[in-house]
Amino acid sequence: MPTTLYDKIWNDHLVDQQEDGTALLFVDRHLVHEVTSPQAFEGLRNSNRKVRRPNLTLAVADHNVPTTDRTKGIADEESKIQVETLEANCKEFGVQLF
């Protein structure tokens, strides 16, 4: 029986599946953004850990950047702080920011 693209990707990343259906997957790329990543970086910092595979982690500011005239920067102060925090965390942890 043919398998879907989804099934092929799932099967290629499946590490273990328990009888109750719980699955452990290997994730080979991590995508982070400016809204929820501060908590993750702070957790790493608090536990004195590094990003395990920074070369497989990609960061992008996508929620708080202007969609029109970007020459004025980010007007909303909270949004600006979130993007600046992402930049600082990426620099500290060696994660490539796009």
Short mmCIF file of C-alpha atoms in Angstrom, two decimals:
data_model
loop_
_atom_site.label_atom_id
_atom_site.label_comp_id
_atom_site.label_asym_id
_atom_site.label_seq_id
_atom_site.Cartn_x
_atom_site.Cartn_y
_atom_site.Cartn_z
CA MET A 1 0.00 0.00 0.00
CA PRO A 2 1.44 3.42 -0.92
CA THR A 3 2.30 5.82 1.89
CA THR A 4 1.66 9.53 2.01
CA LEU A 5 4.43 12.11 2.21
CA TYR A 6 3.35 12.77 5.81
CA ASP A 7 3.71 9.06 6.67
CA LYS A 8 7.14 8.89 5.02
CA ILE A 9 8.39 11.87 7.03
CA TRP A 10 6.84 10.48 10.23
CA ASN A 11 8.38 7.05 9.72
CA ASP A 12 11.80 8.53 8.92
CA HIS A 13 11.76 10.42 12.24
CA LEU A 14 10.12 7.80 14.46
CA VAL A 15 12.46 6.66 17.22
CA ASP A 16 9.99 4.61 19.28
CA GLN A 17 6.27 3.97 19.43
CA GLN A 18 4.63 2.52 22.51
CA GLU A 19 1.60 0.24 22.50
CA ASP A 20 -0.65 3.10 23.65
CA GLY A 21 0.30 5.08 20.52
CA THR A 22 2.72 7.45 22.26
CA ALA A 23 5.51 8.24 19.83
CA LEU A 24 9.02 9.58 20.26
CA LEU A 25 10.21 11.53 17.20
CA PHE A 26 13.66 12.81 16.31
CA VAL A 27 13.38 16.47 15.33
CA ASP A 28 16.23 17.50 13.07
CA ARG A 29 15.36 21.20 12.82
CA HIS A 30 14.21 23.61 15.48
CA LEU A 31 12.51 26.83 14.50
CA VAL A 32 12.29 29.62 17.07
CA HIS A 33 10.73 33.08 16.98
CA GLU A 34 10.61 36.14 19.16
CA VAL A 35 7.39 35.49 21.07
CA THR A 36 7.94 32.19 22.90
CA SER A 37 11.69 31.67 22.62
CA PRO A 38 12.66 33.94 25.55
CA GLN A 39 11.22 31.37 27.96
CA ALA A 40 13.14 28.55 26.29
CA PHE A 41 16.42 30.47 26.30
CA GLU A 42 15.87 31.46 29.94
CA GLY A 43 15.28 27.80 30.83
CA LEU A 44 18.59 26.88 29.19
CA ARG A 45 20.32 29.74 30.97
CA ASN A 46 18.84 28.80 34.37
CA SER A 47 19.90 25.17 34.02
CA ASN A 48 23.34 26.14 32.72
CA ARG A 49 22.79 24.36 29.42
CA LYS A 50 23.56 25.22 25.81
CA VAL A 51 21.50 24.75 22.67
CA ARG A 52 22.33 21.13 21.85
CA ARG A 53 22.59 21.55 18.08
CA PRO A 54 22.72 25.27 17.27
CA ASN A 55 23.56 24.44 13.65
CA LEU A 56 20.12 22.81 13.36
CA THR A 57 18.26 25.65 15.08
CA LEU A 58 16.93 28.54 13.00
CA ALA A 59 15.51 31.77 14.39
CA VAL A 60 13.32 34.36 12.73
CA ALA A 61 11.44 37.40 13.97
CA ASP A 62 8.04 36.96 12.40
CA HIS A 63 5.30 38.11 14.77
CA ASN A 64 6.43 41.63 15.62
CA VAL A 65 8.03 43.01 12.48
CA PRO A 66 6.16 45.63 10.46
CA THR A 67 4.48 44.41 7.30
CA THR A 68 4.63 47.86 5.73
CA ASP A 69 7.19 50.68 5.89
CA ARG A 70 10.07 49.02 7.75
CA THR A 71 12.28 52.10 7.52
CA LYS A 72 10.71 53.40 10.74
CA GLY A 73 11.59 50.26 12.71
CA ILE A 74 9.23 48.70 15.21
CA ALA A 75 6.92 51.28 16.78
CA ASP A 76 5.44 49.12 19.56
CA GLU A 77 7.92 49.03 22.47
CA GLU A 78 6.98 45.51 23.65
CA SER A 79 7.36 44.14 20.14
CA LYS A 80 10.70 45.88 19.76
CA ILE A 81 11.93 44.36 23.04
CA GLN A 82 10.88 40.88 21.92
CA VAL A 83 12.84 41.18 18.67
CA GLU A 84 15.89 42.64 20.43
CA THR A 85 15.74 39.83 23.00
CA LEU A 86 15.67 37.24 20.22
CA GLU A 87 18.72 38.88 18.64
CA ALA A 88 20.61 38.87 21.95
CA ASN A 89 19.66 35.26 22.77
CA CYS A 90 20.69 34.05 19.31
CA LYS A 91 24.04 35.75 19.67
CA GLU A 92 24.58 34.34 23.18
CA PHE A 93 23.61 30.77 22.23
CA GLY A 94 25.10 30.66 18.73
CA VAL A 95 21.82 30.31 16.88
CA GLN A 96 21.55 31.70 13.34
CA LEU A 97 19.00 34.49 13.09
CA PHE A 98 17.40 35.21 9.73
#
